[in-house]
C-alpha cells in the first residue's frame, strides 16, 4: 500500500480525533465523527448504526460514506420517535380519535487509492462474531416502518465500493497497530470505532464493514465486522437449513409478530401499538416456528381516545374534566358541552325535583342492568359506578354547560335550595369536594355560600368531576377483578392539586385502554389482563405518562398461539454461539419485512420517486452479520 496514502489517512484520522469534528477524506468520501454519547446527525445513518448494529454511545465512532462534508450539515434531521399506529394500514385511514369542538370564553388575561487487501482472515484463526442483540427490537414496536416512511425521500446511494472500504479498513488497521506498538494498551479507549457504509455491489452484497478495538484476556485486538443484506431471490417457501456447525452451537432465537397484520378492516388505525415477541433456544431452519416452550412477551404502547375502545366513555368525561382543570390555571375556559334544546338551569331544576323525592328515584332512572357487572371485563363493557351521590349527579348535569353565566346561575340555584333546606341530598362520607362539604353543612344549617367570583365555579365543577371519575375507575377495576384496592391506593389518593389528581386519572385511563387493547386483539385470559393492569399501575406510581413508553408483559405461550398460527413474523432472528477459549464465535441471521439499511440503492429501484410504491410491496430482507477477532 502506498505509504503516502497511509500517511494521509493517519493525519486525517488524528485531526478528527483532536478537533472532534467531521472531515472529508477525499473528494468523494466523508468521515463523520460521532462523539461519545451522541448519535449521528444523519437520520438514515443513525437508523442503520443504532437500530440494527447497536453501536453503543459509550464509545466515539467515525463513519465513512460517499459524499461531501456539506451533506452532513444539510441533512434534514428526522424524528425517529415511536410510531403509535398499530397497523401499517393506518396511514391509509383517518384517525378515529375525536377532539370535541370547543368554544372559548376568557375570565381574565390569556396567557484515497483502492486496495484489494482482504481483511476477512484472522492470524489467530479465531473467528468471533459480534453480538447482534440490537436485532431484538427496541422500545418502539413499529419504529422501522415509521423510519421507512419518514426517510423515504432521502438519498440512498451513499455507500462506498467494497474495494475502497477494504482499503480504508486496512489503513485503520495499520494506524491502530502502530499506535499499539508505540503506546501499548494505554490509549486503546481513545481510539474510536471505524465503520464504512458499503454500496452492496460485491457478490456478497456487503453493506457495512467495521473495525473496533477490543480487549480479550489482557490482549489487544481488533474486531473486524461485516454485514450483508439480501433482498433478492429469497424463497421463503423453501426451507433454508443452517449448517451443522451452527446447529451444534449454543443457539438463541427470536421472532416478532405484528399483531395487526391480521387486523380486521373495522379495527384499522386503532390507537396504540402491539406486537408479540417469542424467544427460544435451538433452531435448524430459517423461519422455524417457535416451539410450545418458547417464552412469550407482549410489547405494547397505548394512546387513549380511540372511539372503538370500551373505555371511550370514560375518556370523554376525562377530556371534559381536563378542559376545566386547564382553565383554572390559564383563565381560558374551553366549553366543550354540546348545546342542548333544554336550558341548563332546567336540567338542574329537574335534578333537584327528583332528589326531593329521594335519591333512589334519580338512581333508578340512571341505572342500566343490561350488562352484568361481574362479566364486564369478559364482555369489555366499562360502566360508571352505581352508587352515585349528589355531586356525581350534579357533575353529569353541569358538564353540558356552554357558558360561564349558565354555570354560575345553576350553582346559585343549587345553593339556594341547599340553604333553604328544600333538598337534603346524599353525599358519600369520603367525598371531600367543596360541594359535598357544603351539603353536609346544610344538614345542620351552617352552610356558608361561597362567592361565585373568578374561577371559583370552575373549581367547584372540576372537583366534582375528579371525585366522580375516581369512583368510576375504582368500580371498574374492582368489579372486573383486575386488581385489589391496595393496588389502586396510590392512584386514588387525591391531593388538593387538581392537576395532580387529573394526572392520576389519566394514568388509570391508560391502564384501561391497555387492558381493552389486549383483550380486543389477543383475547388474553383474565389472569394475564389483571397482571398487565397491576404492572402498569406499579409503573405509574413512580413514572409520569409517556406516550412513547412501551410496556412488556410476559404471557403464557398458549395464550398467543393464535397469533403465530395466523401471522408470519415481521422479524425472525437466530444466533449461533461457539466459544474457543475466551473468544466466542457467533453467526447471526435476521429476516425482516422492513428494509433495514437505506444507504444502499436497491436493484429493483429505478429511481427514488418509486419509493412510495415499494413501501406498499411486501419484501423480505435477509441479514447476516459476522465478526472476526484478531489479537496482537
Coordinates of N, CA and C in Angstrom, one line a residue, residues 181-327:
X181 N 1.8 -0.6 19.0 CA 3.2 -0.9 19.1 C 3.9 0.2 19.9
X182 N 3.5 1.5 19.7 CA 4.2 2.6 20.4 C 3.7 2.9 21.8
X183 N 2.4 2.6 22.0 CA 1.8 3.0 23.3 C 1.2 1.8 24.1
X184 N 1.2 0.6 23.6 CA 0.7 -0.5 24.3 C -0.8 -0.3 24.4
X185 N -1.4 -0.7 25.6 CA -2.8 -0.6 25.7 C -3.3 0.7 26.3
X186 N -2.4 1.6 26.5 CA -2.8 2.8 27.2 C -3.9 3.7 26.5
X187 N -3.8 3.8 25.2 CA -4.7 4.7 24.5 C -5.8 4.0 23.7
X188 N -6.0 2.7 24.0 CA -7.0 2.0 23.2 C -8.4 2.6 23.4
X189 N -8.7 3.0 24.6 CA -10.0 3.6 24.8 C -10.2 4.9 24.1
X190 N -9.2 5.6 23.7 CA -9.3 6.8 23.0 C -9.5 6.7 21.5
X191 N -9.2 5.5 21.0 CA -9.3 5.2 19.5 C -10.8 4.8 19.2
X192 N -11.4 5.5 18.3 CA -12.8 5.2 18.1 C -13.1 4.0 17.2
X193 N -14.3 3.6 17.2 CA -14.6 2.5 16.2 C -14.7 3.2 14.9
X194 N -14.4 2.3 13.8 CA -14.4 2.9 12.5 C -15.4 2.0 11.6
X195 N -16.4 2.7 11.0 CA -17.4 2.0 10.2 C -17.4 2.6 8.8
X196 N -17.6 1.7 7.9 CA -17.7 2.1 6.5 C -19.0 1.6 5.9
X197 N -19.8 2.5 5.4 CA -21.0 2.1 4.7 C -20.7 1.7 3.3
X198 N -21.0 0.5 2.9 CA -20.7 -0.1 1.5 C -22.0 0.0 0.6
X199 N -21.7 -0.1 -0.7 CA -22.8 0.0 -1.6 C -23.5 -1.3 -2.0
X200 N -23.0 -2.4 -1.4 CA -23.6 -3.7 -1.6 C -23.4 -4.3 -3.0
X201 N -22.4 -3.7 -3.8 CA -22.2 -4.2 -5.2 C -21.4 -5.4 -5.3
X202 N -20.8 -5.9 -4.2 CA -19.9 -7.1 -4.3 C -20.8 -8.3 -4.3
X203 N -20.2 -9.5 -4.6 CA -21.0 -10.7 -4.7 C -21.8 -11.1 -3.5
X204 N -21.3 -10.7 -2.3 CA -22.0 -11.0 -1.1 C -23.0 -9.9 -0.6
X205 N -23.1 -8.8 -1.4 CA -23.9 -7.7 -1.0 C -23.6 -7.2 0.4
X206 N -22.3 -6.9 0.5 CA -21.9 -6.3 1.8 C -22.3 -4.8 1.9
X207 N -23.0 -4.5 3.0 CA -23.5 -3.1 3.1 C -22.8 -2.3 4.2
X208 N -22.1 -3.0 5.1 CA -21.4 -2.3 6.2 C -20.1 -3.1 6.6
X209 N -19.0 -2.5 6.7 CA -17.8 -3.1 7.3 C -17.3 -2.2 8.4
X210 N -16.7 -2.8 9.4 CA -16.3 -2.0 10.5 C -15.1 -2.7 11.3
X211 N -14.4 -1.8 12.1 CA -13.3 -2.3 12.9 C -13.5 -1.6 14.3
X212 N -13.3 -2.4 15.3 CA -13.5 -1.9 16.7 C -12.3 -2.4 17.5
X213 N -11.6 -1.6 18.3 CA -10.6 -2.0 19.2 C -11.2 -2.9 20.3
X214 N -10.6 -3.9 20.8 CA -11.1 -4.8 21.8 C -10.0 -5.3 22.8
X215 N -10.4 -5.7 24.0 CA -9.6 -6.3 25.0 C -10.0 -7.7 25.2
X216 N -9.2 -8.7 25.1 CA -9.5 -10.1 25.3 C -8.4 -10.8 26.1
X217 N -8.7 -11.1 27.4 CA -7.8 -11.7 28.3 C -6.5 -10.9 28.4
X218 N -6.6 -9.6 28.5 CA -5.5 -8.8 28.6 C -4.7 -8.5 27.3
X219 N -5.2 -9.1 26.3 CA -4.6 -8.8 25.0 C -5.4 -7.8 24.2
X220 N -4.7 -7.1 23.3 CA -5.4 -6.1 22.5 C -5.6 -6.6 21.1
X221 N -6.7 -6.3 20.5 CA -7.0 -6.8 19.2 C -8.0 -5.9 18.5
X222 N -8.5 -6.4 17.3 CA -9.5 -5.7 16.5 C -10.6 -6.7 16.2
X223 N -11.8 -6.1 16.3 CA -13.0 -6.9 15.9 C -13.4 -6.4 14.5
X224 N -13.2 -7.2 13.5 CA -13.5 -6.8 12.1 C -14.8 -7.3 11.7
X225 N -15.7 -6.4 11.4 CA -17.1 -6.8 11.2 C -17.6 -6.6 9.7
X226 N -18.5 -7.4 9.4 CA -19.2 -7.2 8.1 C -20.6 -7.6 8.2
X227 N -21.4 -6.8 7.4 CA -22.9 -7.1 7.4 C -23.3 -7.2 6.0
X228 N -24.0 -8.3 5.7 CA -24.5 -8.5 4.3 C -26.0 -8.4 4.3
X229 N -26.6 -7.9 3.2 CA -28.1 -7.8 3.2 C -28.5 -8.3 1.8
X230 N -29.5 -9.2 1.8 CA -30.1 -9.7 0.6 C -31.5 -9.5 0.5
X231 N -32.0 -8.9 -0.6 CA -33.4 -8.7 -0.8 C -33.9 -9.3 -2.1
X232 N -33.0 -10.2 -2.7 CA -33.4 -10.8 -4.0 C -33.4 -12.3 -3.8
X233 N -34.3 -12.9 -4.5 CA -34.4 -14.4 -4.7 C -34.5 -15.1 -3.3
X234 N -35.2 -14.5 -2.4 CA -35.4 -15.1 -1.1 C -36.7 -15.9 -1.2
X235 N -36.6 -17.2 -1.3 CA -37.7 -18.1 -1.4 C -38.1 -18.5 0.0
X236 N -39.1 -17.9 0.6 CA -39.4 -18.2 1.9 C -40.2 -19.5 2.0
X237 N -40.7 -20.0 0.9 CA -41.4 -21.3 0.9 C -40.4 -22.5 0.9
X238 N -39.2 -22.2 0.5 CA -38.1 -23.2 0.5 C -37.4 -23.2 1.9
X239 N -37.3 -24.4 2.5 CA -36.7 -24.4 3.8 C -35.2 -24.2 3.7
X240 N -34.7 -23.1 4.4 CA -33.3 -22.8 4.4 C -32.7 -23.4 5.7
X241 N -31.9 -24.5 5.5 CA -31.3 -25.2 6.6 C -30.0 -24.7 7.0
X242 N -29.8 -24.5 8.3 CA -28.5 -24.0 8.8 C -27.5 -25.1 8.8
X243 N -26.2 -24.8 8.6 CA -25.1 -25.8 8.5 C -25.0 -26.5 9.9
X244 N -24.3 -27.7 9.8 CA -24.1 -28.5 11.0 C -23.4 -27.8 12.1
X245 N -22.4 -27.0 11.8 CA -21.6 -26.3 12.8 C -22.4 -25.3 13.6
X246 N -23.4 -24.7 12.9 CA -24.3 -23.8 13.5 C -25.2 -24.5 14.5
X247 N -25.8 -25.6 14.0 CA -26.7 -26.4 14.8 C -26.1 -26.9 16.1
X248 N -24.8 -27.2 16.1 CA -24.1 -27.7 17.2 C -23.7 -26.6 18.2
X249 N -23.9 -25.4 17.8 CA -23.6 -24.3 18.7 C -24.7 -23.9 19.7
X250 N -24.4 -23.1 20.7 CA -25.4 -22.6 21.5 C -26.3 -21.7 20.7
X251 N -27.6 -21.9 20.7 CA -28.5 -21.1 19.9 C -29.5 -20.3 20.7
X252 N -29.8 -19.1 20.2 CA -30.9 -18.4 20.7 C -31.6 -17.8 19.6
X253 N -33.0 -17.9 19.7 CA -33.8 -17.5 18.6 C -34.9 -16.5 19.0
X254 N -35.3 -15.7 18.1 CA -36.2 -14.6 18.4 C -37.2 -14.4 17.2
X255 N -38.4 -14.2 17.5 CA -39.4 -13.8 16.4 C -40.3 -12.8 16.9
X256 N -40.7 -11.9 16.1 CA -41.7 -10.8 16.4 C -42.8 -10.9 15.5
X257 N -44.0 -10.9 16.0 CA -45.2 -10.9 15.3 C -46.0 -9.6 15.4
X258 N -46.2 -8.9 14.3 CA -47.1 -7.7 14.4 C -48.5 -8.1 14.4
X259 N -49.1 -7.9 15.6 CA -50.5 -8.5 15.8 C -51.4 -7.9 14.7
X260 N -51.2 -6.7 14.3 CA -52.2 -6.1 13.4 C -52.0 -6.5 11.9
X261 N -51.1 -7.4 11.6 CA -51.0 -7.9 10.3 C -52.3 -8.6 9.9
X262 N -53.0 -9.1 10.9 CA -54.3 -9.8 10.6 C -55.5 -9.0 11.1
X263 N -55.3 -7.7 11.4 CA -56.4 -6.9 11.9 C -57.6 -6.8 10.9
X264 N -58.8 -6.8 11.4 CA -59.9 -6.7 10.6 C -60.1 -5.2 10.1
X265 N -60.8 -5.0 9.1 CA -60.9 -3.7 8.5 C -61.5 -2.7 9.5
X266 N -62.4 -3.1 10.3 CA -63.0 -2.2 11.2 C -62.1 -1.8 12.3
X267 N -61.0 -2.5 12.5 CA -60.1 -2.1 13.6 C -58.8 -1.4 13.0
X268 N -58.8 -1.1 11.7 CA -57.6 -0.4 11.1 C -57.5 0.9 11.8
X269 N -56.2 1.3 12.1 CA -56.0 2.6 12.6 C -56.2 2.7 14.1
X270 N -56.4 1.6 14.8 CA -56.6 1.7 16.2 C -55.4 2.3 16.9
X271 N -55.7 3.2 17.8 CA -54.6 4.0 18.5 C -53.8 3.1 19.5
X272 N -52.5 3.0 19.2 CA -51.7 2.2 20.1 C -50.8 1.3 19.2
X273 N -49.9 0.5 19.8 CA -49.0 -0.4 19.1 C -49.0 -1.7 19.9
X274 N -48.9 -2.8 19.2 CA -49.0 -4.1 19.8 C -48.2 -5.2 19.0
X275 N -47.3 -5.9 19.6 CA -46.5 -6.9 19.0 C -46.3 -8.0 20.0
X276 N -46.1 -9.2 19.5 CA -45.8 -10.4 20.3 C -44.4 -10.9 20.0
X277 N -43.5 -10.9 21.0 CA -42.1 -11.4 20.8 C -42.0 -12.8 21.4
X278 N -41.3 -13.7 20.7 CA -41.1 -15.0 21.1 C -39.6 -15.3 21.2
X279 N -39.1 -15.9 22.3 CA -37.7 -16.3 22.5 C -37.6 -17.7 22.8
X280 N -36.6 -18.4 22.2 CA -36.4 -19.8 22.5 C -35.0 -20.2 22.1
X281 N -34.6 -21.5 22.4 CA -33.3 -22.0 22.1 C -33.5 -23.1 21.0
X282 N -32.4 -23.2 20.2 CA -32.3 -24.3 19.2 C -33.2 -24.0 18.0
X283 N -32.6 -24.0 16.8 CA -33.3 -23.9 15.6 C -32.4 -24.5 14.4
X284 N -33.0 -25.2 13.5 CA -32.3 -25.8 12.4 C -32.7 -25.2 11.1
X285 N -33.8 -24.4 11.1 CA -34.3 -23.9 9.8 C -34.6 -22.4 10.0
X286 N -34.4 -21.6 8.9 CA -34.8 -20.2 8.9 C -36.3 -20.2 9.0
X287 N -36.8 -19.3 9.8 CA -38.3 -19.1 10.0 C -38.9 -20.2 10.7
X288 N -38.2 -21.0 11.4 CA -38.8 -22.1 12.2 C -39.8 -21.5 13.2
X289 N -40.9 -22.1 13.3 CA -41.9 -21.6 14.2 C -41.5 -21.8 15.6
X290 N -41.8 -20.9 16.5 CA -41.5 -21.0 17.9 C -42.1 -22.3 18.5
X291 N -41.4 -23.0 19.3 CA -42.0 -24.2 19.9 C -42.9 -23.8 21.1
X292 N -43.6 -24.8 21.6 CA -44.6 -24.5 22.7 C -43.9 -24.1 24.0
X293 N -42.7 -24.4 24.2 CA -42.0 -24.0 25.4 C -41.3 -22.6 25.2
X294 N -41.5 -21.9 24.1 CA -40.9 -20.6 23.9 C -41.4 -19.6 24.9
X295 N -40.6 -18.7 25.3 CA -41.1 -17.6 26.2 C -41.8 -16.5 25.3
X296 N -42.9 -16.1 25.8 CA -43.7 -15.1 25.0 C -43.8 -13.8 25.8
X297 N -43.7 -12.7 25.1 CA -43.7 -11.4 25.6 C -44.6 -10.5 24.7
X298 N -45.4 -9.7 25.3 CA -46.1 -8.7 24.6 C -45.4 -7.3 24.8
X299 N -45.2 -6.6 23.6 CA -44.7 -5.3 23.7 C -45.8 -4.3 23.2
X300 N -46.2 -3.4 24.0 CA -47.3 -2.6 23.6 C -47.2 -1.2 24.2
X301 N -47.7 -0.2 23.4 CA -47.8 1.1 23.9 C -49.3 1.5 23.7
X302 N -49.7 2.5 24.4 CA -51.1 2.8 24.4 C -51.4 4.3 24.2
X303 N -52.4 4.6 23.5 CA -52.8 6.0 23.3 C -54.3 6.1 23.5
X304 N -54.7 6.9 24.5 CA -56.2 7.0 24.8 C -56.9 7.8 23.7
X305 N -58.2 7.5 23.6 CA -59.0 8.3 22.7 C -59.6 7.7 21.5
X306 N -59.4 6.4 21.3 CA -60.0 5.7 20.1 C -61.4 5.4 20.4
X307 N -62.3 5.8 19.5 CA -63.7 5.7 19.7 C -64.2 4.2 19.8
X308 N -63.3 3.3 19.3 CA -63.7 1.9 19.4 C -63.3 1.2 20.7
X309 N -62.6 2.0 21.5 CA -62.2 1.4 22.8 C -63.4 1.3 23.8
X310 N -63.5 0.2 24.5 CA -64.6 0.1 25.5 C -64.5 1.1 26.6
X311 N -63.3 1.8 26.7 CA -63.1 2.8 27.8 C -63.3 4.2 27.2
X312 N -63.9 4.3 26.0 CA -64.0 5.6 25.4 C -65.0 6.6 26.2
X313 N -66.0 6.0 26.8 CA -66.9 6.9 27.5 C -66.2 7.6 28.7
X314 N -65.3 6.8 29.4 CA -64.5 7.4 30.4 C -63.6 8.5 29.9
X315 N -63.1 8.2 28.7 CA -62.2 9.2 28.0 C -62.9 10.5 27.7
X316 N -64.1 10.4 27.3 CA -64.9 11.6 27.0 C -65.1 12.5 28.2
X317 N -65.4 11.9 29.3 CA -65.6 12.6 30.6 C -64.2 13.2 31.0
X318 N -63.2 12.4 30.9 CA -61.9 12.8 31.3 C -61.4 14.0 30.5
X319 N -61.8 14.1 29.2 CA -61.4 15.2 28.3 C -62.1 16.4 28.8
X320 N -63.4 16.3 29.1 CA -64.1 17.5 29.7 C -63.5 18.0 31.0
X321 N -63.1 17.0 31.8 CA -62.5 17.4 33.1 C -61.2 18.1 32.9
X322 N -60.4 17.6 31.9 CA -59.1 18.2 31.6 C -59.3 19.6 31.1
X323 N -60.3 19.9 30.4 CA -60.6 21.2 29.9 C -60.9 22.2 31.0
X324 N -61.7 21.7 32.0 CA -62.0 22.6 33.1 C -60.8 22.8 34.0
X325 N -60.0 21.8 34.3 CA -58.8 21.9 35.1 C -57.8 22.9 34.4
X326 N -57.7 22.8 33.1 CA -56.8 23.6 32.4 C -57.2 25.1 32.5
X327 N -58.5 25.3 32.5 CA -59.0 26.7 32.5 C -58.7 27.3 33.9

